[in-house]
mmCIF file of C-alpha atoms in Angstrom:
data_model
loop_
_atom_site.group_PDB
_atom_site.id
_atom_site.type_symbol
_atom_site.label_atom_id
_atom_site.label_comp_id
_atom_site.label_asym_id
_atom_site.label_seq_id
_atom_site.Cartn_x
_atom_site.Cartn_y
_atom_site.Cartn_z
ATOM 1 C CA UNK A 252 -2.711 -1.222 -12.540
ATOM 2 C CA UNK A 253 -0.155 0.929 -10.502
ATOM 3 C CA UNK A 254 -0.851 3.311 -7.888
ATOM 4 C CA UNK A 255 1.921 6.378 -8.318
ATOM 5 C CA UNK A 256 2.752 6.628 -4.511
ATOM 6 C CA UNK A 257 3.056 9.853 -2.993
ATOM 7 C CA UNK A 258 5.475 10.317 0.215
ATOM 8 C CA UNK A 259 4.072 8.729 3.615
ATOM 9 C CA UNK A 260 1.381 6.817 1.451
ATOM 10 C CA UNK A 261 0.898 3.029 2.548
ATOM 11 C CA UNK A 262 -0.589 0.469 -0.221
ATOM 12 C CA UNK A 263 -1.639 -3.623 0.476
ATOM 13 C CA UNK A 264 0.135 -6.182 -1.158
ATOM 14 C CA UNK A 265 -3.443 -8.297 -1.336
ATOM 15 C CA UNK A 266 -3.879 -9.359 -5.287
ATOM 16 C CA UNK A 267 -6.961 -7.898 -6.418
ATOM 17 C CA UNK A 268 -8.754 -11.369 -6.070
ATOM 18 C CA UNK A 269 -7.957 -11.128 -2.351
ATOM 19 C CA UNK A 270 -4.242 -14.140 -2.319
ATOM 20 C CA UNK A 271 -1.315 -12.927 -1.409
ATOM 21 C CA UNK A 272 1.641 -11.499 -3.464
ATOM 22 C CA UNK A 273 4.269 -14.678 -3.369
ATOM 23 C CA UNK A 274 7.274 -12.704 -4.439
ATOM 24 C CA UNK A 275 8.391 -9.045 -5.713
ATOM 25 C CA UNK A 276 10.288 -6.647 -6.909
ATOM 26 C CA UNK A 277 11.791 -3.723 -5.907
ATOM 27 C CA UNK A 278 13.073 -1.851 -8.582
ATOM 28 C CA UNK A 279 15.223 1.269 -9.056
ATOM 29 C CA UNK A 280 15.855 3.738 -11.823
ATOM 30 C CA UNK A 281 18.025 6.400 -12.035
ATOM 31 C CA UNK A 282 19.682 9.127 -15.130
ATOM 32 C CA UNK A 283 22.548 11.443 -14.790
ATOM 33 C CA UNK A 284 21.259 14.504 -15.151
ATOM 34 C CA UNK A 285 22.496 17.249 -17.884
ATOM 35 C CA UNK A 286 24.948 19.866 -16.537
ATOM 36 C CA UNK A 287 25.089 23.083 -18.195
ATOM 37 C CA UNK A 288 28.855 23.462 -18.696
ATOM 38 C CA UNK A 289 31.683 26.139 -20.546
ATOM 39 C CA UNK A 290 31.770 23.670 -24.012
ATOM 40 C CA UNK A 291 27.872 23.032 -23.236
ATOM 41 C CA UNK A 292 25.851 20.847 -21.950
ATOM 42 C CA UNK A 293 26.573 17.248 -20.520
ATOM 43 C CA UNK A 294 26.193 14.272 -18.291
ATOM 44 C CA UNK A 295 28.376 12.855 -15.815
ATOM 45 C CA UNK A 296 28.313 9.137 -14.417
ATOM 46 C CA UNK A 297 26.458 8.187 -11.564
ATOM 47 C CA UNK A 298 26.842 5.363 -8.897
ATOM 48 C CA UNK A 299 23.306 5.345 -6.919
ATOM 49 C CA UNK A 300 23.289 1.852 -4.852
ATOM 50 C CA UNK A 301 19.907 0.177 -3.523
ATOM 51 C CA UNK A 302 20.023 -1.731 -0.464
ATOM 52 C CA UNK A 303 17.520 -3.489 1.556
ATOM 53 C CA UNK A 304 17.544 -3.131 5.328
ATOM 54 C CA UNK A 305 15.832 -6.239 7.168
ATOM 55 C CA UNK A 306 14.034 -5.649 10.543
ATOM 56 C CA UNK A 307 13.448 -7.574 13.260
ATOM 57 C CA UNK A 308 11.535 -5.234 16.306
ATOM 58 C CA UNK A 309 13.354 -2.735 15.432
ATOM 59 C CA UNK A 310 16.922 -4.092 15.155
ATOM 60 C CA UNK A 311 18.885 -4.540 11.981
ATOM 61 C CA UNK A 312 19.145 -8.356 11.574
ATOM 62 C CA UNK A 313 20.680 -8.046 8.026
ATOM 63 C CA UNK A 314 21.117 -6.522 4.674
ATOM 64 C CA UNK A 315 21.428 -6.824 1.286
ATOM 65 C CA UNK A 316 23.486 -4.641 -1.392
ATOM 66 C CA UNK A 317 26.103 -5.187 -4.323
ATOM 67 C CA UNK A 318 29.233 -6.627 -1.228
ATOM 68 C CA UNK A 319 26.055 -9.273 -0.009
ATOM 69 C CA UNK A 320 23.159 -9.967 -2.475
ATOM 70 C CA UNK A 321 21.501 -12.548 -0.618
ATOM 71 C CA UNK A 322 20.307 -12.318 2.740
ATOM 72 C CA UNK A 323 21.454 -15.068 5.442
ATOM 73 C CA UNK A 324 18.149 -17.014 4.611
ATOM 74 C CA UNK A 325 18.051 -16.441 0.950
ATOM 75 C CA UNK A 326 14.579 -14.595 0.996
ATOM 76 C CA UNK A 327 15.974 -11.115 -0.517
ATOM 77 C CA UNK A 328 18.062 -11.063 -3.145
ATOM 78 C CA UNK A 329 19.872 -8.060 -4.932
ATOM 79 C CA UNK A 330 20.172 -8.896 -8.508
ATOM 80 C CA UNK A 331 23.702 -7.165 -9.090
ATOM 81 C CA UNK A 332 25.381 -3.877 -9.161
ATOM 82 C CA UNK A 333 24.959 -1.210 -11.525
ATOM 83 C CA UNK A 334 27.544 1.631 -11.994
ATOM 84 C CA UNK A 335 26.070 4.437 -14.254
ATOM 85 C CA UNK A 336 22.260 3.670 -14.504
ATOM 86 C CA UNK A 337 19.978 4.731 -17.446
ATOM 87 C CA UNK A 338 21.011 1.271 -19.069
ATOM 88 C CA UNK A 339 17.639 0.221 -18.977
ATOM 89 C CA UNK A 340 15.916 3.591 -20.205
ATOM 90 C CA UNK A 341 13.697 3.807 -18.219
ATOM 91 C CA UNK A 342 13.488 -0.161 -16.740
ATOM 92 C CA UNK A 343 14.975 -1.310 -13.413
ATOM 93 C CA UNK A 344 19.469 -0.152 -13.209
ATOM 94 C CA UNK A 345 19.039 -2.061 -10.104
ATOM 95 C CA UNK A 346 16.946 -4.383 -8.850
ATOM 96 C CA UNK A 347 16.213 -6.571 -5.393
ATOM 97 C CA UNK A 348 13.905 -9.650 -5.194
ATOM 98 C CA UNK A 349 11.626 -10.363 -2.249
ATOM 99 C CA UNK A 350 10.143 -13.449 -1.705
ATOM 100 C CA UNK A 351 7.633 -13.012 0.772
ATOM 101 C CA UNK A 352 6.305 -16.413 1.619
ATOM 102 C CA UNK A 353 10.629 -17.345 2.327
ATOM 103 C CA UNK A 354 10.699 -14.497 4.627
ATOM 104 C CA UNK A 355 11.390 -15.854 8.360
ATOM 105 C CA UNK A 356 8.404 -14.774 10.784
ATOM 106 C CA UNK A 357 10.633 -12.814 13.585
ATOM 107 C CA UNK A 358 11.323 -9.791 9.928
ATOM 108 C CA UNK A 359 8.254 -7.687 9.830
ATOM 109 C CA UNK A 360 9.999 -4.691 8.065
ATOM 110 C CA UNK A 361 12.218 -4.056 5.163
ATOM 111 C CA UNK A 362 13.740 -0.781 4.577
ATOM 112 C CA UNK A 363 15.070 -0.395 0.739
ATOM 113 C CA UNK A 364 17.816 3.042 0.976
ATOM 114 C CA UNK A 365 19.659 4.519 -2.591
ATOM 115 C CA UNK A 366 22.187 6.277 -2.042
ATOM 116 C CA UNK A 367 25.465 7.556 -3.956
ATOM 117 C CA UNK A 368 27.823 5.501 -3.333
ATOM 118 C CA UNK A 369 30.705 8.567 -5.153
ATOM 119 C CA UNK A 370 29.165 11.292 -2.810
ATOM 120 C CA UNK A 371 27.313 12.691 -5.865
ATOM 121 C CA UNK A 372 24.188 14.424 -5.043
ATOM 122 C CA UNK A 373 21.078 14.018 -6.720
ATOM 123 C CA UNK A 374 21.235 17.346 -7.922
ATOM 124 C CA UNK A 375 23.520 15.371 -10.908
ATOM 125 C CA UNK A 376 20.239 12.640 -11.162
ATOM 126 C CA UNK A 377 17.406 13.099 -13.188
ATOM 127 C CA UNK A 378 13.635 10.875 -13.462
ATOM 128 C CA UNK A 379 14.472 8.559 -10.609
ATOM 129 C CA UNK A 380 11.970 6.208 -9.156
ATOM 130 C CA UNK A 381 11.696 2.953 -7.131
ATOM 131 C CA UNK A 382 8.557 0.722 -8.039
ATOM 132 C CA UNK A 383 7.113 -2.779 -6.851
ATOM 133 C CA UNK A 384 6.506 -5.380 -9.315
ATOM 134 C CA UNK A 385 4.443 -8.778 -8.641
ATOM 135 C CA UNK A 386 7.305 -10.862 -9.739
ATOM 136 C CA UNK A 387 4.947 -13.761 -10.850
ATOM 137 C CA UNK A 388 3.581 -11.630 -13.699
ATOM 138 C CA UNK A 389 5.651 -8.941 -13.969
ATOM 139 C CA UNK A 390 2.706 -6.303 -13.037
ATOM 140 C CA UNK A 391 3.880 -3.187 -11.572
ATOM 141 C CA UNK A 392 2.087 -2.448 -8.856
ATOM 142 C CA UNK A 393 3.029 0.990 -7.228
ATOM 143 C CA UNK A 394 5.598 3.174 -8.213
ATOM 144 C CA UNK A 395 7.248 6.280 -6.174
ATOM 145 C CA UNK A 396 9.234 9.155 -8.370
ATOM 146 C CA UNK A 397 11.657 10.483 -6.315
ATOM 147 C CA UNK A 398 11.873 14.624 -6.207
ATOM 148 C CA UNK A 399 13.854 16.261 -8.340
ATOM 149 C CA UNK A 400 17.434 17.548 -6.926
ATOM 150 C CA UNK A 401 19.106 18.430 -3.170
ATOM 151 C CA UNK A 402 22.115 18.139 -1.688
ATOM 152 C CA UNK A 403 21.926 15.665 -0.437
ATOM 153 C CA UNK A 404 23.102 11.926 -1.123
ATOM 154 C CA UNK A 405 20.589 9.472 -0.511
ATOM 155 C CA UNK A 406 17.293 8.447 0.144
ATOM 156 C CA UNK A 407 15.015 6.123 2.791
ATOM 157 C CA UNK A 408 12.744 5.006 -0.451
ATOM 158 C CA UNK A 409 9.853 3.104 0.669
ATOM 159 C CA UNK A 410 9.426 -0.214 3.212
ATOM 160 C CA UNK A 411 7.651 -3.429 3.034
ATOM 161 C CA UNK A 412 6.146 -4.328 6.345
ATOM 162 C CA UNK A 413 3.984 -6.842 7.901
ATOM 163 C CA UNK A 414 0.679 -5.981 8.418
ATOM 164 C CA UNK A 415 -2.085 -8.359 9.878
ATOM 165 C CA UNK A 416 -1.238 -11.517 7.951
ATOM 166 C CA UNK A 417 -0.219 -10.001 5.074
ATOM 167 C CA UNK A 418 2.248 -7.407 4.054
ATOM 168 C CA UNK A 419 2.230 -3.665 3.111
ATOM 169 C CA UNK A 420 4.207 -1.331 1.543
ATOM 170 C CA UNK A 421 4.757 2.739 2.268
ATOM 171 C CA UNK A 422 6.421 5.439 0.612
ATOM 172 C CA UNK A 423 8.916 7.136 2.210
ATOM 173 C CA UNK A 424 11.164 9.108 0.389
ATOM 174 C CA UNK A 425 13.353 11.091 3.006
ATOM 175 C CA UNK A 426 16.499 12.826 1.715
ATOM 176 C CA UNK A 427 19.660 11.346 3.924
ATOM 177 C CA UNK A 428 22.973 12.045 3.706
ATOM 178 C CA UNK A 429 25.794 8.945 3.205
ATOM 179 C CA UNK A 430 27.589 6.577 1.335
ATOM 180 C CA UNK A 431 26.245 3.289 3.015
ATOM 181 C CA UNK A 432 23.453 1.660 4.014
ATOM 182 C CA UNK A 433 25.326 1.768 7.355
ATOM 183 C CA UNK A 434 26.052 5.823 7.188
ATOM 184 C CA UNK A 435 21.831 5.628 6.851
ATOM 185 C CA UNK A 436 20.997 4.048 9.817
ATOM 186 C CA UNK A 437 20.422 6.928 11.936
ATOM 187 C CA UNK A 438 17.653 8.212 9.220
ATOM 188 C CA UNK A 439 16.201 4.882 8.333
ATOM 189 C CA UNK A 440 15.174 4.071 12.933
ATOM 190 C CA UNK A 441 12.760 7.292 12.823
ATOM 191 C CA UNK A 442 10.412 5.661 10.018
ATOM 192 C CA UNK A 443 10.605 2.145 11.688
#
């Protein structure tokens, strides 16, 4: 059963049977919003990029994004860049796979971001979401839908963080501006 998350909400990543999840997928989906023009409605392709920044004690130690598809330790993997969105017709346009059992013990948080590499604002995006899926059985665990529009070019979406012996996901959903994850670091730090 999917939990539709609200901004700031946290959920445990424990299975219903009390066991811990071993592998999750953070999926991102979006579509270009139709724009009214002189000759009717049209859409312009939007290139959003998903990134995962790995932190140890509030310090960034690795990042996974379209130019670095696998974390140095191999526990986090990006499935590849999608330049237009909407391909999955509601499915994931970009995804980041996280092997929770392989994450080194010093990594305590993974923050997921999305940014418009081409600098288009979220006013040009519709039906955007991030979702967390149990990679072992394909069950969607949680979904966070981006609110529509905005003059920003990025969002700090969510984080997966250690909670005792397990993990939790927290929906963040804060707008930001930047074309790359490096541009977003000042906006990420308050959420650690």
